[in-house]
Amino acid sequence: MATVSNWIDHLNKPAEEVGGSVYPGAGSSEFILVLVLIAVWIGWTVITSKSESDELNALSRKRHGANDHKSNITDW
């Protein structure tokens, strides 16, 4: 790996003259992080959807009437 003593001169050179990347390996770890983020997002969406469906199913089994909220029923 080459040592750069003057970054301004190094970055202003044409691409053909530059001996290597300024940041070698760019994009490899970021791609993995994006894949992990997508997996976490999909997992969170599935878990949230399942828990909300379970909660709504439990509430629908109680068969509240239209005016039960006036009687201060809990878990409305």
mmCIF file of N, CA, C and O in Angstrom:
data_model
loop_
_atom_site.group_PDB
_atom_site.id
_atom_site.type_symbol
_atom_site.label_atom_id
_atom_site.label_comp_id
_atom_site.label_asym_id
_atom_site.label_seq_id
_atom_site.Cartn_x
_atom_site.Cartn_y
_atom_site.Cartn_z
ATOM 1 N N MET A 1 0.853 -1.175 0.000
ATOM 2 C CA MET A 1 0.000 0.000 0.000
ATOM 3 C C MET A 1 0.897 1.234 0.000
ATOM 4 O O MET A 1 1.819 1.345 0.787
ATOM 5 N N ALA A 2 0.597 2.156 -0.870
ATOM 6 C CA ALA A 2 1.417 3.363 -1.022
ATOM 7 C C ALA A 2 1.112 4.364 0.083
ATOM 8 O O ALA A 2 -0.003 4.446 0.586
ATOM 9 N N THR A 3 2.129 5.119 0.460
ATOM 10 C CA THR A 3 1.972 6.177 1.441
ATOM 11 C C THR A 3 1.738 7.487 0.710
ATOM 12 O O THR A 3 2.450 7.817 -0.224
ATOM 13 N N VAL A 4 0.750 8.230 1.140
ATOM 14 C CA VAL A 4 0.419 9.503 0.510
ATOM 15 C C VAL A 4 0.862 10.608 1.457
ATOM 16 O O VAL A 4 0.458 10.649 2.616
ATOM 17 N N SER A 5 1.692 11.515 0.947
ATOM 18 C CA SER A 5 2.167 12.612 1.789
ATOM 19 C C SER A 5 1.370 13.890 1.546
ATOM 20 O O SER A 5 1.302 14.751 2.417
ATOM 21 N N ASN A 6 0.763 14.017 0.369
ATOM 22 C CA ASN A 6 -0.004 15.211 0.058
ATOM 23 C C ASN A 6 -1.321 14.780 -0.582
ATOM 24 O O ASN A 6 -1.375 14.411 -1.754
ATOM 25 N N TRP A 7 -2.409 14.817 0.179
ATOM 26 C CA TRP A 7 -3.705 14.337 -0.305
ATOM 27 C C TRP A 7 -4.270 15.207 -1.420
ATOM 28 O O TRP A 7 -4.952 14.716 -2.310
ATOM 29 N N ILE A 8 -4.019 16.499 -1.375
ATOM 30 C CA ILE A 8 -4.562 17.386 -2.407
ATOM 31 C C ILE A 8 -3.992 17.012 -3.771
ATOM 32 O O ILE A 8 -4.722 16.880 -4.749
ATOM 33 N N ASP A 9 -2.674 16.806 -3.836
ATOM 34 C CA ASP A 9 -2.073 16.397 -5.111
ATOM 35 C C ASP A 9 -2.531 15.005 -5.510
ATOM 36 O O ASP A 9 -2.779 14.732 -6.686
ATOM 37 N N HIS A 10 -2.666 14.121 -4.556
ATOM 38 C CA HIS A 10 -3.063 12.751 -4.850
ATOM 39 C C HIS A 10 -4.481 12.697 -5.412
ATOM 40 O O HIS A 10 -4.750 11.990 -6.385
ATOM 41 N N LEU A 11 -5.409 13.445 -4.822
ATOM 42 C CA LEU A 11 -6.797 13.400 -5.259
ATOM 43 C C LEU A 11 -7.045 14.192 -6.537
ATOM 44 O O LEU A 11 -8.054 13.978 -7.209
ATOM 45 N N ASN A 12 -6.139 15.106 -6.888
ATOM 46 C CA ASN A 12 -6.311 15.880 -8.106
ATOM 47 C C ASN A 12 -5.683 15.214 -9.329
ATOM 48 O O ASN A 12 -5.805 15.730 -10.427
ATOM 49 N N LYS A 13 -5.040 14.093 -9.149
ATOM 50 C CA LYS A 13 -4.446 13.378 -10.278
ATOM 51 C C LYS A 13 -5.542 12.705 -11.094
ATOM 52 O O LYS A 13 -6.593 12.347 -10.566
ATOM 53 N N PRO A 14 -5.294 12.489 -12.373
ATOM 54 C CA PRO A 14 -6.241 11.699 -13.166
ATOM 55 C C PRO A 14 -6.299 10.265 -12.636
ATOM 56 O O PRO A 14 -5.357 9.775 -12.012
ATOM 57 N N ALA A 15 -7.385 9.587 -12.900
ATOM 58 C CA ALA A 15 -7.603 8.253 -12.347
ATOM 59 C C ALA A 15 -6.542 7.258 -12.803
ATOM 60 O O ALA A 15 -6.213 6.318 -12.074
ATOM 61 N N GLU A 16 -5.987 7.440 -13.996
ATOM 62 C CA GLU A 16 -4.992 6.502 -14.511
ATOM 63 C C GLU A 16 -3.675 6.583 -13.723
ATOM 64 O O GLU A 16 -2.940 5.616 -13.644
ATOM 65 N N GLU A 17 -3.382 7.741 -13.141
ATOM 66 C CA GLU A 17 -2.120 7.934 -12.437
ATOM 67 C C GLU A 17 -2.185 7.556 -10.956
ATOM 68 O O GLU A 17 -1.149 7.372 -10.329
ATOM 69 N N VAL A 18 -3.370 7.427 -10.420
ATOM 70 C CA VAL A 18 -3.512 7.109 -9.002
ATOM 71 C C VAL A 18 -3.164 5.638 -8.815
ATOM 72 O O VAL A 18 -3.658 4.772 -9.525
ATOM 73 N N GLY A 19 -2.311 5.361 -7.838
ATOM 74 C CA GLY A 19 -1.803 4.013 -7.645
ATOM 75 C C GLY A 19 -2.795 3.056 -7.016
ATOM 76 O O GLY A 19 -2.641 1.849 -7.101
ATOM 77 N N GLY A 20 -3.813 3.507 -6.396
ATOM 78 C CA GLY A 20 -4.782 2.625 -5.753
ATOM 79 C C GLY A 20 -5.970 3.408 -5.244
ATOM 80 O O GLY A 20 -6.087 4.611 -5.456
ATOM 81 N N SER A 21 -6.835 2.734 -4.584
ATOM 82 C CA SER A 21 -8.040 3.365 -4.060
ATOM 83 C C SER A 21 -7.716 4.213 -2.843
ATOM 84 O O SER A 21 -6.817 3.888 -2.066
ATOM 85 N N VAL A 22 -8.457 5.280 -2.676
ATOM 86 C CA VAL A 22 -8.321 6.091 -1.477
ATOM 87 C C VAL A 22 -8.889 5.314 -0.295
ATOM 88 O O VAL A 22 -8.350 5.336 0.795
ATOM 89 N N TYR A 23 -9.962 4.573 -0.531
ATOM 90 C CA TYR A 23 -10.598 3.767 0.503
ATOM 91 C C TYR A 23 -10.786 2.363 -0.051
ATOM 92 O O TYR A 23 -11.819 2.044 -0.623
ATOM 93 N N PRO A 24 -9.778 1.509 0.074
ATOM 94 C CA PRO A 24 -9.896 0.166 -0.494
ATOM 95 C C PRO A 24 -10.979 -0.651 0.195
ATOM 96 O O PRO A 24 -11.170 -0.560 1.401
ATOM 97 N N GLY A 25 -11.684 -1.426 -0.576
ATOM 98 C CA GLY A 25 -12.742 -2.265 -0.020
ATOM 99 C C GLY A 25 -14.051 -1.540 0.165
ATOM 100 O O GLY A 25 -14.940 -2.051 0.841
ATOM 101 N N ALA A 26 -14.186 -0.367 -0.411
ATOM 102 C CA ALA A 26 -15.423 0.385 -0.247
ATOM 103 C C ALA A 26 -16.575 -0.377 -0.878
ATOM 104 O O ALA A 26 -16.474 -0.872 -1.991
ATOM 105 N N GLY A 27 -17.652 -0.473 -0.159
ATOM 106 C CA GLY A 27 -18.843 -1.127 -0.669
ATOM 107 C C GLY A 27 -19.016 -2.551 -0.190
ATOM 108 O O GLY A 27 -20.117 -3.081 -0.242
ATOM 109 N N SER A 28 -17.972 -3.203 0.276
ATOM 110 C CA SER A 28 -18.121 -4.592 0.699
ATOM 111 C C SER A 28 -18.838 -4.683 2.042
ATOM 112 O O SER A 28 -19.814 -5.409 2.182
ATOM 113 N N SER A 29 -18.377 -3.956 3.027
ATOM 114 C CA SER A 29 -19.018 -4.031 4.343
ATOM 115 C C SER A 29 -20.366 -3.304 4.334
ATOM 116 O O SER A 29 -21.288 -3.717 5.037
ATOM 117 N N GLU A 30 -20.500 -2.271 3.545
ATOM 118 C CA GLU A 30 -21.773 -1.559 3.475
ATOM 119 C C GLU A 30 -22.857 -2.442 2.877
ATOM 120 O O GLU A 30 -24.002 -2.420 3.314
ATOM 121 N N PHE A 31 -22.493 -3.254 1.882
ATOM 122 C CA PHE A 31 -23.466 -4.158 1.264
ATOM 123 C C PHE A 31 -23.960 -5.189 2.278
ATOM 124 O O PHE A 31 -25.148 -5.484 2.344
ATOM 125 N N ILE A 32 -23.053 -5.703 3.079
ATOM 126 C CA ILE A 32 -23.436 -6.676 4.110
ATOM 127 C C ILE A 32 -24.348 -6.018 5.137
ATOM 128 O O ILE A 32 -25.350 -6.612 5.564
ATOM 129 N N LEU A 33 -24.035 -4.788 5.532
ATOM 130 C CA LEU A 33 -24.877 -4.079 6.495
ATOM 131 C C LEU A 33 -26.278 -3.820 5.937
ATOM 132 O O LEU A 33 -27.265 -3.898 6.670
ATOM 133 N N VAL A 34 -26.368 -3.515 4.649
ATOM 134 C CA VAL A 34 -27.674 -3.300 4.022
ATOM 135 C C VAL A 34 -28.474 -4.597 4.027
ATOM 136 O O VAL A 34 -29.679 -4.601 4.308
ATOM 137 N N LEU A 35 -27.824 -5.723 3.730
ATOM 138 C CA LEU A 35 -28.523 -7.008 3.759
ATOM 139 C C LEU A 35 -29.011 -7.341 5.167
ATOM 140 O O LEU A 35 -30.136 -7.825 5.339
ATOM 141 N N VAL A 36 -28.188 -7.069 6.177
ATOM 142 C CA VAL A 36 -28.597 -7.299 7.565
ATOM 143 C C VAL A 36 -29.773 -6.399 7.920
ATOM 144 O O VAL A 36 -30.742 -6.844 8.555
ATOM 145 N N LEU A 37 -29.722 -5.139 7.509
ATOM 146 C CA LEU A 37 -30.817 -4.210 7.782
ATOM 147 C C LEU A 37 -32.116 -4.677 7.140
ATOM 148 O O LEU A 37 -33.182 -4.618 7.761
ATOM 149 N N ILE A 38 -32.056 -5.150 5.911
ATOM 150 C CA ILE A 38 -33.259 -5.635 5.229
ATOM 151 C C ILE A 38 -33.822 -6.852 5.953
ATOM 152 O O ILE A 38 -35.044 -6.970 6.130
ATOM 153 N N ALA A 39 -32.950 -7.767 6.404
ATOM 154 C CA ALA A 39 -33.411 -8.948 7.137
ATOM 155 C C ALA A 39 -34.063 -8.551 8.456
ATOM 156 O O ALA A 39 -35.119 -9.093 8.827
ATOM 157 N N VAL A 40 -33.475 -7.594 9.172
ATOM 158 C CA VAL A 40 -34.051 -7.128 10.432
ATOM 159 C C VAL A 40 -35.391 -6.444 10.185
ATOM 160 O O VAL A 40 -36.364 -6.654 10.925
ATOM 161 N N TRP A 41 -35.469 -5.653 9.126
ATOM 162 C CA TRP A 41 -36.717 -4.949 8.801
ATOM 163 C C TRP A 41 -37.833 -5.937 8.471
ATOM 164 O O TRP A 41 -38.964 -5.799 8.950
ATOM 165 N N ILE A 42 -37.537 -6.956 7.680
ATOM 166 C CA ILE A 42 -38.554 -7.948 7.325
ATOM 167 C C ILE A 42 -38.967 -8.731 8.572
ATOM 168 O O ILE A 42 -40.159 -8.974 8.792
ATOM 169 N N GLY A 43 -38.001 -9.112 9.406
ATOM 170 C CA GLY A 43 -38.325 -9.825 10.636
ATOM 171 C C GLY A 43 -39.182 -8.998 11.565
ATOM 172 O O GLY A 43 -40.165 -9.488 12.138
ATOM 173 N N TRP A 44 -38.832 -7.725 11.726
ATOM 174 C CA TRP A 44 -39.621 -6.840 12.585
ATOM 175 C C TRP A 44 -41.050 -6.684 12.047
ATOM 176 O O TRP A 44 -42.019 -6.691 12.814
ATOM 177 N N THR A 45 -41.185 -6.573 10.731
ATOM 178 C CA THR A 45 -42.508 -6.426 10.124
ATOM 179 C C THR A 45 -43.359 -7.669 10.359
ATOM 180 O O THR A 45 -44.541 -7.566 10.701
ATOM 181 N N VAL A 46 -42.770 -8.841 10.208
ATOM 182 C CA VAL A 46 -43.511 -10.086 10.411
ATOM 183 C C VAL A 46 -43.920 -10.238 11.868
ATOM 184 O O VAL A 46 -45.075 -10.576 12.172
ATOM 185 N N ILE A 47 -43.007 -9.983 12.794
ATOM 186 C CA ILE A 47 -43.315 -10.121 14.218
ATOM 187 C C ILE A 47 -44.385 -9.123 14.645
ATOM 188 O O ILE A 47 -45.317 -9.464 15.381
ATOM 189 N N THR A 48 -44.278 -7.883 14.177
ATOM 190 C CA THR A 48 -45.273 -6.862 14.521
ATOM 191 C C THR A 48 -46.640 -7.214 13.950
ATOM 192 O O THR A 48 -47.665 -7.080 14.630
ATOM 193 N N SER A 49 -46.671 -7.673 12.718
ATOM 194 C CA SER A 49 -47.940 -8.050 12.092
ATOM 195 C C SER A 49 -48.605 -9.194 12.844
ATOM 196 O O SER A 49 -49.819 -9.168 13.086
ATOM 197 N N LYS A 50 -47.825 -10.197 13.233
ATOM 198 C CA LYS A 50 -48.381 -11.328 13.969
ATOM 199 C C LYS A 50 -48.910 -10.901 15.328
ATOM 200 O O LYS A 50 -50.005 -11.301 15.732
ATOM 201 N N SER A 51 -48.160 -10.068 16.048
ATOM 202 C CA SER A 51 -48.619 -9.649 17.377
ATOM 203 C C SER A 51 -49.862 -8.772 17.293
ATOM 204 O O SER A 51 -50.772 -8.895 18.125
ATOM 205 N N GLU A 52 -49.931 -7.905 16.278
ATOM 206 C CA GLU A 52 -51.124 -7.073 16.124
ATOM 207 C C GLU A 52 -52.330 -7.915 15.729
ATOM 208 O O GLU A 52 -53.447 -7.673 16.205
ATOM 209 N N SER A 53 -52.131 -8.909 14.883
ATOM 210 C CA SER A 53 -53.235 -9.793 14.503
ATOM 211 C C SER A 53 -53.739 -10.583 15.705
ATOM 212 O O SER A 53 -54.958 -10.741 15.887
ATOM 213 N N ASP A 54 -52.820 -11.079 16.538
ATOM 214 C CA ASP A 54 -53.227 -11.815 17.743
ATOM 215 C C ASP A 54 -54.024 -10.917 18.683
ATOM 216 O O ASP A 54 -55.038 -11.336 19.257
ATOM 217 N N GLU A 55 -53.582 -9.676 18.837
ATOM 218 C CA GLU A 55 -54.282 -8.751 19.724
ATOM 219 C C GLU A 55 -55.676 -8.425 19.186
ATOM 220 O O GLU A 55 -56.656 -8.409 19.945
ATOM 221 N N LEU A 56 -55.779 -8.194 17.889
ATOM 222 C CA LEU A 56 -57.084 -7.886 17.307
ATOM 223 C C LEU A 56 -58.017 -9.092 17.355
ATOM 224 O O LEU A 56 -59.229 -8.944 17.569
ATOM 225 N N ASN A 57 -57.469 -10.292 17.165
ATOM 226 C CA ASN A 57 -58.302 -11.488 17.275
ATOM 227 C C ASN A 57 -58.816 -11.679 18.692
ATOM 228 O O ASN A 57 -59.972 -12.072 18.901
ATOM 229 N N ALA A 58 -57.982 -11.402 19.687
ATOM 230 C CA ALA A 58 -58.417 -11.515 21.082
ATOM 231 C C ALA A 58 -59.515 -10.502 21.390
ATOM 232 O O ALA A 58 -60.488 -10.829 22.087
ATOM 233 N N LEU A 59 -59.375 -9.303 20.881
ATOM 234 C CA LEU A 59 -60.411 -8.295 21.114
ATOM 235 C C LEU A 59 -61.701 -8.633 20.381
ATOM 236 O O LEU A 59 -62.803 -8.385 20.890
ATOM 237 N N SER A 60 -61.590 -9.212 19.194
ATOM 238 C CA SER A 60 -62.806 -9.530 18.442
ATOM 239 C C SER A 60 -63.558 -10.706 19.072
ATOM 240 O O SER A 60 -64.773 -10.815 18.912
ATOM 241 N N ARG A 61 -62.866 -11.583 19.794
ATOM 242 C CA ARG A 61 -63.529 -12.703 20.467
ATOM 243 C C ARG A 61 -64.358 -12.234 21.657
ATOM 244 O O ARG A 61 -65.254 -12.950 22.101
ATOM 245 N N LYS A 62 -64.081 -11.053 22.183
ATOM 246 C CA LYS A 62 -64.833 -10.559 23.336
ATOM 247 C C LYS A 62 -66.217 -10.072 22.937
ATOM 248 O O LYS A 62 -67.094 -9.932 23.772
ATOM 249 N N ARG A 63 -66.426 -9.797 21.678
ATOM 250 C CA ARG A 63 -67.713 -9.374 21.112
ATOM 251 C C ARG A 63 -68.328 -8.206 21.890
ATOM 252 O O ARG A 63 -69.422 -8.297 22.447
ATOM 253 N N HIS A 64 -67.606 -7.108 21.906
ATOM 254 C CA HIS A 64 -68.128 -5.906 22.546
ATOM 255 C C HIS A 64 -69.302 -5.365 21.754
ATOM 256 O O HIS A 64 -69.353 -5.471 20.534
ATOM 257 N N GLY A 65 -70.235 -4.769 22.455
ATOM 258 C CA GLY A 65 -71.357 -4.125 21.799
ATOM 259 C C GLY A 65 -70.989 -2.707 21.387
ATOM 260 O O GLY A 65 -69.938 -2.178 21.749
ATOM 261 N N ALA A 66 -71.874 -2.079 20.643
ATOM 262 C CA ALA A 66 -71.605 -0.746 20.112
ATOM 263 C C ALA A 66 -71.515 0.306 21.214
ATOM 264 O O ALA A 66 -70.818 1.303 21.063
ATOM 265 N N ASN A 67 -72.217 0.107 22.315
ATOM 266 C CA ASN A 67 -72.239 1.102 23.391
ATOM 267 C C ASN A 67 -71.449 0.677 24.620
ATOM 268 O O ASN A 67 -71.532 1.325 25.665
ATOM 269 N N ASP A 68 -70.676 -0.395 24.543
ATOM 270 C CA ASP A 68 -69.931 -0.874 25.712
ATOM 271 C C ASP A 68 -68.845 0.098 26.144
ATOM 272 O O ASP A 68 -68.451 0.100 27.311
ATOM 273 N N HIS A 69 -68.351 0.919 25.231
ATOM 274 C CA HIS A 69 -67.316 1.874 25.633
ATOM 275 C C HIS A 69 -67.868 2.913 26.608
ATOM 276 O O HIS A 69 -67.118 3.499 27.378
ATOM 277 N N LYS A 70 -69.161 3.105 26.619
ATOM 278 C CA LYS A 70 -69.771 4.056 27.545
ATOM 279 C C LYS A 70 -69.794 3.523 28.975
ATOM 280 O O LYS A 70 -69.884 4.280 29.928
ATOM 281 N N SER A 71 -69.688 2.218 29.127
ATOM 282 C CA SER A 71 -69.696 1.605 30.452
ATOM 283 C C SER A 71 -68.295 1.450 31.006
ATOM 284 O O SER A 71 -68.109 0.773 32.017
ATOM 285 N N ASN A 72 -67.297 2.004 30.338
ATOM 286 C CA ASN A 72 -65.912 1.991 30.778
ATOM 287 C C ASN A 72 -65.364 0.560 30.901
ATOM 288 O O ASN A 72 -64.793 0.178 31.918
ATOM 289 N N ILE A 73 -65.570 -0.241 29.875
ATOM 290 C CA ILE A 73 -65.040 -1.605 29.857
ATOM 291 C C ILE A 73 -63.548 -1.525 29.534
ATOM 292 O O ILE A 73 -63.128 -0.852 28.607
ATOM 293 N N THR A 74 -62.749 -2.254 30.318
ATOM 294 C CA THR A 74 -61.301 -2.247 30.060
ATOM 295 C C THR A 74 -60.988 -3.070 28.821
ATOM 296 O O THR A 74 -61.762 -3.923 28.393
ATOM 297 N N ASP A 75 -59.807 -2.845 28.283
ATOM 298 C CA ASP A 75 -59.343 -3.512 27.058
ATOM 299 C C ASP A 75 -60.244 -3.244 25.876
ATOM 300 O O ASP A 75 -60.474 -4.094 25.028
ATOM 301 N N TRP A 76 -60.838 -2.091 25.848
ATOM 302 C CA TRP A 76 -61.669 -1.716 24.710
ATOM 303 C C TRP A 76 -60.753 -1.368 23.606
ATOM 304 O O TRP A 76 -60.745 -1.522 22.524
#
